[in-house]
XYZ file of C-alpha atoms in Angstrom:
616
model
C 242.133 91.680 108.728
C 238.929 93.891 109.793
C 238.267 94.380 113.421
C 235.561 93.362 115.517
C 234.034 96.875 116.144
C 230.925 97.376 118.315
C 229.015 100.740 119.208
C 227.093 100.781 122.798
C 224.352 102.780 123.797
C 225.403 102.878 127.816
C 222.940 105.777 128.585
C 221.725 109.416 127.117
C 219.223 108.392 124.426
C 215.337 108.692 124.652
C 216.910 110.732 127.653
C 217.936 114.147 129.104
C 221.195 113.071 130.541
C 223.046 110.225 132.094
C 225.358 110.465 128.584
C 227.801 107.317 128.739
C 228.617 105.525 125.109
C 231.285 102.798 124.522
C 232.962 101.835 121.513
C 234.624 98.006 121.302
C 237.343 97.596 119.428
C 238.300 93.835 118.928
C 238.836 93.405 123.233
C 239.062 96.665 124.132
C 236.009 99.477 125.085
C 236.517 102.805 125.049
C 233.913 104.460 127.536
C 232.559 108.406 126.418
C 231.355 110.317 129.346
C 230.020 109.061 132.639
C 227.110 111.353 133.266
C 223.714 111.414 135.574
C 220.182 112.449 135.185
C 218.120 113.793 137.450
C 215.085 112.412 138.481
C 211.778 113.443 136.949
C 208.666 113.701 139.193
C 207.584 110.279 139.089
C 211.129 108.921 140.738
C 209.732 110.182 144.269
C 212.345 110.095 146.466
C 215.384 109.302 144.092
C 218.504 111.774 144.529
C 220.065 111.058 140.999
C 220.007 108.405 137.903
C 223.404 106.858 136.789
C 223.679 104.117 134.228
C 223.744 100.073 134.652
C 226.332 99.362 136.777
C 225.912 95.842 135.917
C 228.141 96.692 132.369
C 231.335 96.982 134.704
C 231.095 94.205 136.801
C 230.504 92.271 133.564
C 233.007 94.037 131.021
C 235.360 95.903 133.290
C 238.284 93.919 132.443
C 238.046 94.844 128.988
C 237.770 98.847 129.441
C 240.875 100.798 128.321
C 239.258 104.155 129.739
C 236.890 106.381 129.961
C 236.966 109.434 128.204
C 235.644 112.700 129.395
C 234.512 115.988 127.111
C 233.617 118.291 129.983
C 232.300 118.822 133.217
C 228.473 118.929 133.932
C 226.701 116.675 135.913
C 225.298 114.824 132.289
C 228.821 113.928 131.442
C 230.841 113.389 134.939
C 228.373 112.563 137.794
C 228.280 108.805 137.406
C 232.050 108.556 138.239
C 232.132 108.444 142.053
C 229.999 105.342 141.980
C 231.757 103.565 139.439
C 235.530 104.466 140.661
C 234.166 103.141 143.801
C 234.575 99.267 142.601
C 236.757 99.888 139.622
C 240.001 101.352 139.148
C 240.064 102.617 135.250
C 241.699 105.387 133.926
C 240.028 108.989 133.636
C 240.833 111.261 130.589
C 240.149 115.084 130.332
C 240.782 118.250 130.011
C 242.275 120.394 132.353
C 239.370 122.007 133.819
C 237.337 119.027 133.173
C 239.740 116.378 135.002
C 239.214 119.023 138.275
C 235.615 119.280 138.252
C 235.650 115.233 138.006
C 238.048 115.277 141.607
C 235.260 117.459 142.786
C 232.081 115.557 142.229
C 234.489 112.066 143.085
C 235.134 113.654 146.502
C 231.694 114.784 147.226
C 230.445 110.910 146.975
C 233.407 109.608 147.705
C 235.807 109.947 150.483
C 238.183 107.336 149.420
C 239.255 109.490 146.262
C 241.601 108.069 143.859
C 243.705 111.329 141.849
C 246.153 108.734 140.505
C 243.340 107.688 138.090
C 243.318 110.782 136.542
C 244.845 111.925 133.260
C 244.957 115.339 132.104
C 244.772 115.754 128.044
C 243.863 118.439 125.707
C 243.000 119.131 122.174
C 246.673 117.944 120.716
C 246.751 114.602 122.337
C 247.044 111.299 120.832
C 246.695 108.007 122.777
C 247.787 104.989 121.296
C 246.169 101.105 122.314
C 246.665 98.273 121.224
C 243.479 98.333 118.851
C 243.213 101.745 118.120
C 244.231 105.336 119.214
C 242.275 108.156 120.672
C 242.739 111.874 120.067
C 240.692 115.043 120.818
C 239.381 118.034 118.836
C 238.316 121.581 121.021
C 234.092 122.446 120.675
C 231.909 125.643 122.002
C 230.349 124.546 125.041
C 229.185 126.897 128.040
C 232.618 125.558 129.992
C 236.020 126.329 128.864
C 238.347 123.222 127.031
C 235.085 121.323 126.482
C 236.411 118.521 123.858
C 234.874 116.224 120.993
C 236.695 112.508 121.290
C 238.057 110.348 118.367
C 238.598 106.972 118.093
C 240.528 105.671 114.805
C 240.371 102.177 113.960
C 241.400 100.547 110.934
C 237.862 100.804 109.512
C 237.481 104.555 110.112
C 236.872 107.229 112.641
C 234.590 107.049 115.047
C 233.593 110.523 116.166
C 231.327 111.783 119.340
C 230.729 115.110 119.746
C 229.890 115.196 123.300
C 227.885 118.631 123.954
C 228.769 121.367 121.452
C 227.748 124.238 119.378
C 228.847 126.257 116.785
C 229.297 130.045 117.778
C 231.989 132.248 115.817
C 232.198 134.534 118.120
C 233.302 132.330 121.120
C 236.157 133.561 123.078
C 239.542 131.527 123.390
C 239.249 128.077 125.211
C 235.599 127.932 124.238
C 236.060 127.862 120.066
C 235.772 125.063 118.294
C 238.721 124.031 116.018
C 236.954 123.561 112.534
C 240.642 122.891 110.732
C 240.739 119.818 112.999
C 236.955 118.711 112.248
C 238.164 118.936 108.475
C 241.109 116.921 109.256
C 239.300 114.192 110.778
C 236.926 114.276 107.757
C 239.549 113.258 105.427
C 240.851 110.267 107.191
C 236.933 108.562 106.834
C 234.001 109.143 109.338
C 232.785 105.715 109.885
C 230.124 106.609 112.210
C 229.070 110.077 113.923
C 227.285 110.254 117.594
C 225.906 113.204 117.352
C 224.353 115.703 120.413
C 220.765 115.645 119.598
C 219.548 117.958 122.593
C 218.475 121.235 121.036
C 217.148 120.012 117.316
C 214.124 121.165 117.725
C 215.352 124.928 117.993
C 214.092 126.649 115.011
C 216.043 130.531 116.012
C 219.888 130.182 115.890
C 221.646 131.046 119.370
C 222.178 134.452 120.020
C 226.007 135.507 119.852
C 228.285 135.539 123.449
C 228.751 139.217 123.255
C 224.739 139.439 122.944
C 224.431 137.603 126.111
C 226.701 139.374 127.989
C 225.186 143.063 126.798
C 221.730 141.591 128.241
C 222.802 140.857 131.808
C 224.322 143.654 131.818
C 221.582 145.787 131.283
C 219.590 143.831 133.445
C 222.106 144.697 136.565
C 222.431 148.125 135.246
C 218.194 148.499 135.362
C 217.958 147.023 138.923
C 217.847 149.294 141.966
C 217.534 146.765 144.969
C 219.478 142.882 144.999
C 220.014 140.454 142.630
C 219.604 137.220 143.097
C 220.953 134.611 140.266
C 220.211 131.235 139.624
C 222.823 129.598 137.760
C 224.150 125.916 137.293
C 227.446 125.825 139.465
C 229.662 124.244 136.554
C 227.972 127.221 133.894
C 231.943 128.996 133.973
C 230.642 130.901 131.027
C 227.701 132.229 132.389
C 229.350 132.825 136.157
C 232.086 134.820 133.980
C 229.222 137.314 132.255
C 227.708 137.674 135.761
C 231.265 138.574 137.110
C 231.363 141.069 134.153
C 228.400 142.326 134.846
C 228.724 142.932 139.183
C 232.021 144.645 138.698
C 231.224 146.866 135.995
C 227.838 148.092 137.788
C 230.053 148.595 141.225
C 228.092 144.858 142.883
C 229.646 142.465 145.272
C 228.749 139.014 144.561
C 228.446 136.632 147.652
C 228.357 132.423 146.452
C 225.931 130.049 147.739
C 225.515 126.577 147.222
C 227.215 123.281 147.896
C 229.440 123.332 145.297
C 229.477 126.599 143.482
C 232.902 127.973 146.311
C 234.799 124.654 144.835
C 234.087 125.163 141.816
C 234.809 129.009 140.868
C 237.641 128.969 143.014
C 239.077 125.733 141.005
C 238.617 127.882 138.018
C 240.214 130.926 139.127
C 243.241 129.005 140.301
C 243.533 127.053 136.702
C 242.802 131.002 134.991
C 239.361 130.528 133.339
C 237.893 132.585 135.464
C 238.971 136.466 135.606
C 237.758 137.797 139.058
C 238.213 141.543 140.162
C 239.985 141.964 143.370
C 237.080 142.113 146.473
C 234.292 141.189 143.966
C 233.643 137.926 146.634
C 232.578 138.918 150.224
C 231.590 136.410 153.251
C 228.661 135.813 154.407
C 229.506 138.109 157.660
C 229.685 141.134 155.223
C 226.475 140.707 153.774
C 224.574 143.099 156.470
C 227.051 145.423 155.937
C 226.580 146.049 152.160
C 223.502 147.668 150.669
C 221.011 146.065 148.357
C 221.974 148.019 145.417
C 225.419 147.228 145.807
C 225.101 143.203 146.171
C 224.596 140.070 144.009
C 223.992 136.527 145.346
C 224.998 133.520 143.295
C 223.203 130.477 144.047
C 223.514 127.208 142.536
C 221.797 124.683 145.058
C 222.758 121.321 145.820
C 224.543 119.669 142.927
C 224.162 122.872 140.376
C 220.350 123.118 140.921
C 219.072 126.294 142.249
C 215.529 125.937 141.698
C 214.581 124.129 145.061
C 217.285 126.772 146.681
C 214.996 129.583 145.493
C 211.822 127.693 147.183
C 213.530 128.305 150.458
C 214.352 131.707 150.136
C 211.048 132.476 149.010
C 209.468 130.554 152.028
C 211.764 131.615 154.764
C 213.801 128.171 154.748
C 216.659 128.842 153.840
C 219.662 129.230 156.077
C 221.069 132.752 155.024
C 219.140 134.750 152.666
C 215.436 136.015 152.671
C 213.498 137.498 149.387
C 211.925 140.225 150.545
C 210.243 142.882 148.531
C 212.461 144.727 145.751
C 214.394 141.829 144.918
C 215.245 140.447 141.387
C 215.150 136.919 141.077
C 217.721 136.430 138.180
C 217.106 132.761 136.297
C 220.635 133.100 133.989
C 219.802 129.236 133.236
C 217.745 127.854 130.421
C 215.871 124.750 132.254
C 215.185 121.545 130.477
C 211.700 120.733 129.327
C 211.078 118.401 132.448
C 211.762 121.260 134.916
C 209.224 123.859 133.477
C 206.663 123.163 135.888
C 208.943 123.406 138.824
C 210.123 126.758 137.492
C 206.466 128.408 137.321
C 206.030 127.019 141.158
C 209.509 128.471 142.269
C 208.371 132.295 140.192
C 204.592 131.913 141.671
C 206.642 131.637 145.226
C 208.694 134.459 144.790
C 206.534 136.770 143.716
C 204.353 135.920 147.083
C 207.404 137.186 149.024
C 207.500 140.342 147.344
C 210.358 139.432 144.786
C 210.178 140.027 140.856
C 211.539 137.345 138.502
C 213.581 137.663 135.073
C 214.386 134.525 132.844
C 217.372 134.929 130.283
C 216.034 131.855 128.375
C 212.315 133.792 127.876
C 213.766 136.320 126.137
C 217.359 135.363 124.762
C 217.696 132.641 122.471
C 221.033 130.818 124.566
C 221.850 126.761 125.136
C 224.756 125.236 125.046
C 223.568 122.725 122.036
C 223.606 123.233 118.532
C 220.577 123.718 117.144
C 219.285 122.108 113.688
C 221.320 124.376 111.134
C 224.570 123.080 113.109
C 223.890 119.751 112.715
C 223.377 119.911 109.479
C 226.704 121.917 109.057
C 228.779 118.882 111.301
C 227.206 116.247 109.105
C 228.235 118.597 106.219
C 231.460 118.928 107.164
C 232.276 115.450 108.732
C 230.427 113.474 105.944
C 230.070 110.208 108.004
C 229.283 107.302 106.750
C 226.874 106.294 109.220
C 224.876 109.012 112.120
C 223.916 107.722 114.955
C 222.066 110.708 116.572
C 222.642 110.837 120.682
C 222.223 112.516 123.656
C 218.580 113.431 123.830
C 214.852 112.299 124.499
C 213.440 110.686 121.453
C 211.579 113.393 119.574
C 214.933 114.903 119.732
C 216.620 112.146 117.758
C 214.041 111.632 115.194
C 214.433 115.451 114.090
C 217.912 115.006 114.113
C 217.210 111.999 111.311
C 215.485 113.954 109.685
C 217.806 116.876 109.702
C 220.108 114.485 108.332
C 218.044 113.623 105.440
C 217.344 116.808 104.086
C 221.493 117.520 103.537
C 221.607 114.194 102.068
C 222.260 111.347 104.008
C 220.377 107.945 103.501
C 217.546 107.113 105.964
C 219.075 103.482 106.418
C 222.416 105.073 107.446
C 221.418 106.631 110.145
C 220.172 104.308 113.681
C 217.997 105.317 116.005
C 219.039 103.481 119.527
C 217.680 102.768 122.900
C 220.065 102.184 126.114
C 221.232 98.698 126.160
C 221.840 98.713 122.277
C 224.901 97.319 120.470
C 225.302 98.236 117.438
C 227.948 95.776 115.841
C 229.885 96.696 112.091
C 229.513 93.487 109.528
C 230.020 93.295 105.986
C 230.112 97.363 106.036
C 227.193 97.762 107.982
C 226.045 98.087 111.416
C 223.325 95.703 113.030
C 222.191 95.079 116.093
C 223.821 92.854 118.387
C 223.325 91.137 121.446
C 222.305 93.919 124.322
C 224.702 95.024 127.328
C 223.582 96.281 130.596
C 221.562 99.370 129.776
C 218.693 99.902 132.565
C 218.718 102.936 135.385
C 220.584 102.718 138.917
C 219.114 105.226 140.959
C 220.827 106.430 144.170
C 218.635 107.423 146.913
C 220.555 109.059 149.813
C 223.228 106.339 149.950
C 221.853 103.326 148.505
C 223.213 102.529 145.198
C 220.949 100.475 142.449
C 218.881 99.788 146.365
C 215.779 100.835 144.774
C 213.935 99.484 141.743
C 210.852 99.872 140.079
C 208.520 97.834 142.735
C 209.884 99.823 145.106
C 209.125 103.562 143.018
C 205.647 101.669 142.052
C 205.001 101.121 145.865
C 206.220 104.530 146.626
C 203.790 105.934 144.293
C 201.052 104.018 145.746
C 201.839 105.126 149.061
C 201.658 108.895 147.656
C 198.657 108.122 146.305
C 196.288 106.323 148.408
C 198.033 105.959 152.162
C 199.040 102.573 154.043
C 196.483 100.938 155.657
C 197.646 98.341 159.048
C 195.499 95.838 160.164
C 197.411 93.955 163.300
C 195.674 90.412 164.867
C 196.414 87.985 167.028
C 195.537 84.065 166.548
C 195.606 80.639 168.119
C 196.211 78.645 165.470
C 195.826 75.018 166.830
C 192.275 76.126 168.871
C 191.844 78.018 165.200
C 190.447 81.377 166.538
C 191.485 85.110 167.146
C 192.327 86.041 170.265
C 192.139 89.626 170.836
C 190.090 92.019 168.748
C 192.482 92.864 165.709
C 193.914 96.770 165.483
C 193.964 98.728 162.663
C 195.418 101.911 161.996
C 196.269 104.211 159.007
C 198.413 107.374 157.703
C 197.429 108.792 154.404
C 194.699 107.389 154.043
C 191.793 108.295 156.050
C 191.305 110.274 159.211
C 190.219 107.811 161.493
C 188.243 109.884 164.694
C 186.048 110.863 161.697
C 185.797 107.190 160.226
C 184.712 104.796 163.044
C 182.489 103.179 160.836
C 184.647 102.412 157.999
C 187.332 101.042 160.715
C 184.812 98.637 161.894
C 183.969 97.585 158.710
C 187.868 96.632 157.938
C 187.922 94.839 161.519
C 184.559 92.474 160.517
C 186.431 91.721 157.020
C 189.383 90.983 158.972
C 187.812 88.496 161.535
C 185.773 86.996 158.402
C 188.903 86.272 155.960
C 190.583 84.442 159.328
C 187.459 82.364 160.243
C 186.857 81.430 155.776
C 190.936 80.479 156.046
C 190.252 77.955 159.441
C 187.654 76.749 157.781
C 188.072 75.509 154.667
C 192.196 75.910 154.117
C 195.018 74.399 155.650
C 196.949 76.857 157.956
C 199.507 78.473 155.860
C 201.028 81.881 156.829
C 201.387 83.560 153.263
C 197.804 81.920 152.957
C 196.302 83.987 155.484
C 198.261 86.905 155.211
C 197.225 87.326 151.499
C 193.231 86.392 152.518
C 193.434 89.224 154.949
C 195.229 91.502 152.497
C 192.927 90.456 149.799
C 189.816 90.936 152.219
C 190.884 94.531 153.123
C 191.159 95.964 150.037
C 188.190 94.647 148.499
C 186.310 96.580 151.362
C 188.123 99.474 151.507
C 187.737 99.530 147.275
C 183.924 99.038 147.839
C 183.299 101.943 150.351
C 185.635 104.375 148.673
C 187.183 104.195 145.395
C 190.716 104.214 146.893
C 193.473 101.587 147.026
C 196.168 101.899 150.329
C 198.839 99.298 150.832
C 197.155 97.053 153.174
C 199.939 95.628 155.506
C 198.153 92.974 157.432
C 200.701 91.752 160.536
C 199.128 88.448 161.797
C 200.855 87.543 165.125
C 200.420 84.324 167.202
C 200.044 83.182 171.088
C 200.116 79.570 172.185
C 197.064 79.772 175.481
C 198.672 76.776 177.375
C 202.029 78.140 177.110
C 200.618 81.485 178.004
C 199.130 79.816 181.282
C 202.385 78.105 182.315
C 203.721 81.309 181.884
C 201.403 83.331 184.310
C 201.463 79.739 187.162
C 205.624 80.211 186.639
C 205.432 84.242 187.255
C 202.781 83.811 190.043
C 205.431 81.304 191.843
C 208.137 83.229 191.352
C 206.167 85.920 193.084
C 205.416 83.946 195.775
C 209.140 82.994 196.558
C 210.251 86.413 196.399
C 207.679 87.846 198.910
C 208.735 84.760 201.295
C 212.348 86.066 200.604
C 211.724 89.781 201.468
C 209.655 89.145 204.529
C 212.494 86.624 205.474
C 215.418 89.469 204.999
C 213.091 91.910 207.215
C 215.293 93.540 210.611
C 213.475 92.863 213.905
C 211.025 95.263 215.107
C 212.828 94.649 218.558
C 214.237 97.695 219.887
C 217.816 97.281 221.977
C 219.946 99.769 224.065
C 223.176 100.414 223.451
C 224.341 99.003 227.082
C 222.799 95.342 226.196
C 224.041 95.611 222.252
C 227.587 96.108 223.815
C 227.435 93.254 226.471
C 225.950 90.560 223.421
C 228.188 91.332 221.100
C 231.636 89.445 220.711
C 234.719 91.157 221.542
C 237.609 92.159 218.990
C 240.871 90.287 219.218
C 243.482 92.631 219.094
C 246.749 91.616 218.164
C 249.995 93.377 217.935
C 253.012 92.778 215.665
C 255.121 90.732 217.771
C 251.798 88.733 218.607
C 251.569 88.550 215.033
C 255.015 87.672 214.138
C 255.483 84.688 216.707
C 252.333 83.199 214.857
C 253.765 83.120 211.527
C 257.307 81.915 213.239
C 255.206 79.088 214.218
C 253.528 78.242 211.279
C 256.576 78.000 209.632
C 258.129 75.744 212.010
C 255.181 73.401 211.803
C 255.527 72.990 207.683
């Protein structure tokens, strides 16, 4: 009997990030990775991107797992927000599995460890439609693993992030005798990492890297200051390397980057020389040539981090002339402009600035002649190329069909895709959940595309506030209407143009008595519509108009001011009642008017009470 077998594209194509597939076998889905994006330039004010929550509140009954192949942010940083609602099991790696704790704590105070399973490159899992198993791939953090689900129709493999270096170090090889294994049992389909394609120059060797920063240190007289993604354990290792062989100190800063290397050292990937890490109190005592600072930023960015330093903003550390601004991270496409900003700054405080990715050829993907040697290798019966923006998938096609493959084997997705197997082929199916939830400071999924589309507005042409007062039933405005404005226009400078916007205001009120029938939205809109219209006309420029249309009934407002004026009245009859006599007495004639005390002693006191008693 063949299984109902469906592929789902959860997040991480026509994308950089937010990787999360699923694969459905008969009623059970396998998630792969959990990742985030962040957001490009147009997202203003968005923290981070996760995928469609929606797909567990509609399928979470269903989902065995999720499966994990390391630890960046592209791979782990959805799960605080979906462990928040759903309790389903984790799977990962060592290393992996404590990075995961780490970004689940950070969002998430109520953390759940008993949802976490480590595994590693030997282990099988068996379920009741399938069974999952693990194979070891070169990735810039140790234990990084490929994932493997076997169903009776074939293997279905994802690579997760990987590349192909043979002269990797242990826990970062990958385990070619178990690719070849895997290759004999059937590849039914192959989800391949599609991020670096395009590269035409094969990645320069580990030891290559490593010879580079160290020269770099060696070369440098005054500080260094590195920029580095916080969960880059290969590249932290090299810069360790490097520090302790040219006698530097390295001091950490950045949210997470303490967690992190310390998590590392304590599982032994990480080989730190003793005092190699000072405080932040010893950093006045150590000289510049002597001392490297680590930074990472919030969340493993360093970029903005840098900004600060450069601008006097940040907490701690100051570029000052002399400095070396390190950049040991090759940034995405998206990011490029951002880094020219952050080199432009730092060379305005007196700093230099070095980029290993300008003149090394390093990434953590396989480039185009290592996808061609997976699909040579794996032989799958059907690619479907993933994790990367779309360019990036259509080379990947066509890398495919120059070793061979057949253009109609191989699927080009968007999120939200099902790809479902019938009669030996896959087709799409109906769609899952597959849009962006974007987290803004707390808010999760809070803020949508209306709301990005008004914020964009806002950034672009300023909110304009036009405030009036009506009587509806005597149809007429009451007090001159207000209008104000940030972003838009200086107003001391405008008087004109704000007079203009009050005489379209008092015109779209006296059209809407006139000829419609009172209706709030009605005359809301008119006003709105009126505004910007005018505004448009004079110049070229379109603010939110907020109109806020407020209403006052007059002969309630006059039995108001008779009720206050009454009121008023009483109380100064009250006070002028209340007033002490101007009448001055002596003390002598006070004495002889006023009553005299009864004193009474105890027994006086006692016979009374006796009395009363007697009498009830």
């Amino acid at each position: 009997m063949t299984q109902n077998i469906k592929i789902m594209m959860l997040g991480g194509v026509r994308e950089n990030g937010k990787n999360m597939y699923a694969v459905q076998v008969d009623d059970e889905i396998f998630i792969m990775d959990a990742g985030l994006k962040y957001p490009d330039s147009s997202m203003l004010g968005i923290d981070v991107v996760i995928p469609d929550l929606d797909f567990f509140r509609e399928y979470g009954d269903r989902i065995a797992g999720i499966f994990l192949t390391h630890g960046h942010d592209d791979a782990i940083g959805a799960l605080p927000y979906i462990l928040r609602d759903h309790d389903i099991p984790v799977f990962g790696s060592k290393l992996t599995v404590e990075l995961a704790k780490i970004a689940v704590q950070r969002e998430n105070k109520r953390r759940k460890n008993n949802l976490f399973h480590v595994i590693d490159a030997d282990t099988e899992i068996d379920f009741k439609n399938a069974s999952v198993s693990f194979f070891k791939t070169t990735h810039s953090l140790p234990d990084s693993l490929g994932i493997d689900i076997s169903t009776k129709e074939g293997e279905i493999v994802y690579t997760g992030d990987f590349k192909f270096d043979p002269s990797a170090k242990e826990g970062y090889r990958t385990d070619f005798v178990r690719l070849s294994e895997i290759s004999q049992k059937g590849v039914l389909a192959l989800l391949s990492d599609s991020t670096n394609a395009e590269a035409v120059f094969p990645n320069d060797r580990q030891s290559s890297i490593e010879n580079y920063i160290l020269n770099t240190f060696n070369n440098q007289e005054g500080r260094i200051i590195v920029a580095s993604k916080a969960s880059n354990i290969v590249r932290i290792q090299e810069i360790f390397h490097a520090a302790a062989k040219t006698g530097r100190h390295v001091y950490l800063t950045g949210r997470d980057i303490g967690k992190i290397v310390y998590t590392a050292m304590k599982l032994g990937y990480l080989d730190v020389p003793k005092d190699l890490l000072v405080h932040s109190k010893d950093l006045k005592k150590i000289p510049d040539n002597e001392l490297v600072i680590l930074e990472t930023g919030r969340m493993g960015e360093p970029l903005k981090s840098l900004q600060k330093m450069a601008t006097n903003r940040h907490r701690l550390i100051k570029i000052k002339k002399g400095d070396l601004v390190f950049i040991a991270t090759t940034p995405s496409h998206s990011v490029e402009t951002m880094v020219a900003q952050t080199s432009d700054m730092i060379y305005r405080a007196g700093g230099t600035v070095k980029q290993l990715g300008r003149e090394r050829h390093t990434s953590g993907h396989a480039t185009g002649r290592d996808l061609q040697i997976l699909i040579d290798t794996m032989k799958p019966k059907f690619l479907i190329p993933a994790i990367g923006e779309y360019r990036l998938l259509e080379l990947h096609k066509n890398l495919a069909v120059e070793v061979g493959m057949d253009p109609k084997d191989i699927y080009l997705t968007k999120n939200g895709d099902v790809l479902k197997l019938e009669k030996d082929r896959f087709y799409l199916s109906d769609p899952v959940p597959g849009e962006d939830t974007m987290i803004d400071g707390s808010g999760v999924g809070d803020v949508g595309n209306i709301v990005l589309r008004d914020r964009e507005v806002l950034s672009d042409d300023g909110v304009f506030i036009a405030a009036v007062t009506i009587d509806r039933k005597k149809k007429k405005i009451v007090s001159e209407p207000l209008v104000s404005t940030r972003g838009f226009v200086y107003i001391k400078t405008n008087h004109e143009l704000m007079n203009g916007a009050v005489d379209a205001i008092k015109e779209a009120i006296a059209n809407n008595f006139e000829h419609k029938r009172f209706d709030w939205t009605e005359l809301k809109q008119d006003v709105r519509n009126s505004v910007e219209k005018f505004l448009y006309k004079q110049t070229g420029r379109r603010p939110v108009v907020l109109p806020v249309v407020m209403e006052v009934n007059q002969n309630r407002h006059r039995a108001m001011v008779k009720r206050n004026e009454q009121n008023k009245a009483k109380e100064e009859i009250r006070e002028k009642n209340s007033r002490p006599s101007r009448t001055r007495v002596s003390n002598s004639t006070h004495s002889k008017n006023r009553r005299p005390r009864k004193k009474i002693n105890n027994n006086q006191q006692n016979s009374k009470n006796n009395l009363a008693q007697k009498k009830a």
